[in-house]
CSV table of C-alpha atoms in Angstrom, one decimal:
chain,number,residue,atom,x,y,z
A,935,UNK,CA,3.5,0.2,-15.1
A,936,UNK,CA,6.3,-1.3,-13.0
A,937,UNK,CA,5.4,-3.8,-10.3
A,938,UNK,CA,5.4,-2.5,-6.7
A,939,UNK,CA,8.4,-3.3,-4.6
A,940,UNK,CA,10.1,-2.4,-1.4
A,941,UNK,CA,7.3,-3.5,0.9
A,942,UNK,CA,7.7,-5.8,3.9
A,943,UNK,CA,5.5,-6.8,6.8
A,944,UNK,CA,6.0,-8.0,10.4
A,945,UNK,CA,3.6,-10.1,12.4
A,946,UNK,CA,3.7,-9.7,16.2
A,947,UNK,CA,2.6,-12.1,18.9
A,948,UNK,CA,-0.7,-10.3,19.5
A,949,UNK,CA,-1.7,-10.6,15.8
A,950,UNK,CA,-0.8,-7.1,14.9
A,951,UNK,CA,0.7,-6.6,11.4
A,952,UNK,CA,2.9,-3.7,10.5
A,953,UNK,CA,3.4,-3.0,6.8
A,954,UNK,CA,6.6,-1.0,5.9
A,955,UNK,CA,7.8,0.5,2.6
A,956,UNK,CA,11.6,0.8,2.3
A,957,UNK,CA,11.9,0.2,6.0
A,958,UNK,CA,9.5,3.0,7.1
A,959,UNK,CA,6.2,1.9,8.8
A,960,UNK,CA,3.2,2.7,6.6
A,961,UNK,CA,0.3,1.1,8.3
A,962,UNK,CA,-0.6,-1.1,11.3
A,963,UNK,CA,-3.4,-3.6,11.1
A,964,UNK,CA,-5.1,-5.3,14.0
A,965,UNK,CA,-7.8,-7.9,14.6
A,966,UNK,CA,-10.0,-8.9,11.6
A,967,UNK,CA,-8.2,-6.6,9.2
A,968,UNK,CA,-4.8,-8.1,10.0
A,969,UNK,CA,-6.2,-11.7,9.5
A,970,UNK,CA,-7.7,-10.7,6.1
A,971,UNK,CA,-4.5,-9.1,5.1
A,972,UNK,CA,-2.4,-12.1,6.0
A,973,UNK,CA,-4.7,-14.5,4.2
A,974,UNK,CA,-4.6,-12.3,1.1
A,975,UNK,CA,-0.8,-11.8,1.2
A,976,UNK,CA,-0.2,-15.6,1.5
A,977,UNK,CA,-2.5,-16.4,-1.4
A,978,UNK,CA,-1.4,-13.8,-3.9
A,979,UNK,CA,1.6,-11.5,-4.8
A,980,UNK,CA,2.5,-10.1,-1.4
A,981,UNK,CA,4.1,-6.9,-2.9
A,982,UNK,CA,0.9,-6.1,-4.8
A,983,UNK,CA,-1.3,-6.9,-1.8
A,984,UNK,CA,0.8,-4.6,0.4
A,985,UNK,CA,0.7,-1.8,-2.2
A,986,UNK,CA,-3.0,-2.0,-2.4
A,987,UNK,CA,-3.6,-2.2,1.4
A,988,UNK,CA,-1.4,0.8,2.0
A,989,UNK,CA,-2.9,2.9,-0.8
A,990,UNK,CA,0.5,3.0,-2.6
A,991,UNK,CA,-0.8,1.4,-5.8
A,992,UNK,CA,-1.8,4.5,-7.8
A,993,UNK,CA,1.4,5.4,-9.4
A,994,UNK,CA,2.0,6.6,-12.9
A,995,UNK,CA,0.0,9.4,-14.4
A,996,UNK,CA,-1.0,11.4,-11.2
A,997,UNK,CA,1.8,13.9,-11.6
A,998,UNK,CA,1.1,14.3,-15.3
A,999,UNK,CA,-2.6,14.9,-14.6
A,1000,UNK,CA,-1.8,17.3,-11.7
A,1001,UNK,CA,0.4,19.4,-14.0
A,1002,UNK,CA,-2.2,19.5,-16.8
A,1003,UNK,CA,-3.4,23.1,-17.5
A,1004,UNK,CA,-7.0,22.4,-16.8
A,1005,UNK,CA,-6.1,21.0,-13.3
A,1006,UNK,CA,-4.1,24.0,-12.2
A,1007,UNK,CA,-5.6,26.7,-10.1
């Protein structure tokens, strides 16, 4: 599975963090969640952290599974 990419984040003066994917805002974090996100992003791979926090980390076999005959309705 390829590594996630295309994520960026901006931190604002009031502590709000906006996470974007390819320039489009995906999520906004405030307060304690923003602080936890920043701590995790600074200590690990920021791209992986942003993918996980935005829910954009499950990529690969979903389309294959969706198209499987037993999953069709």
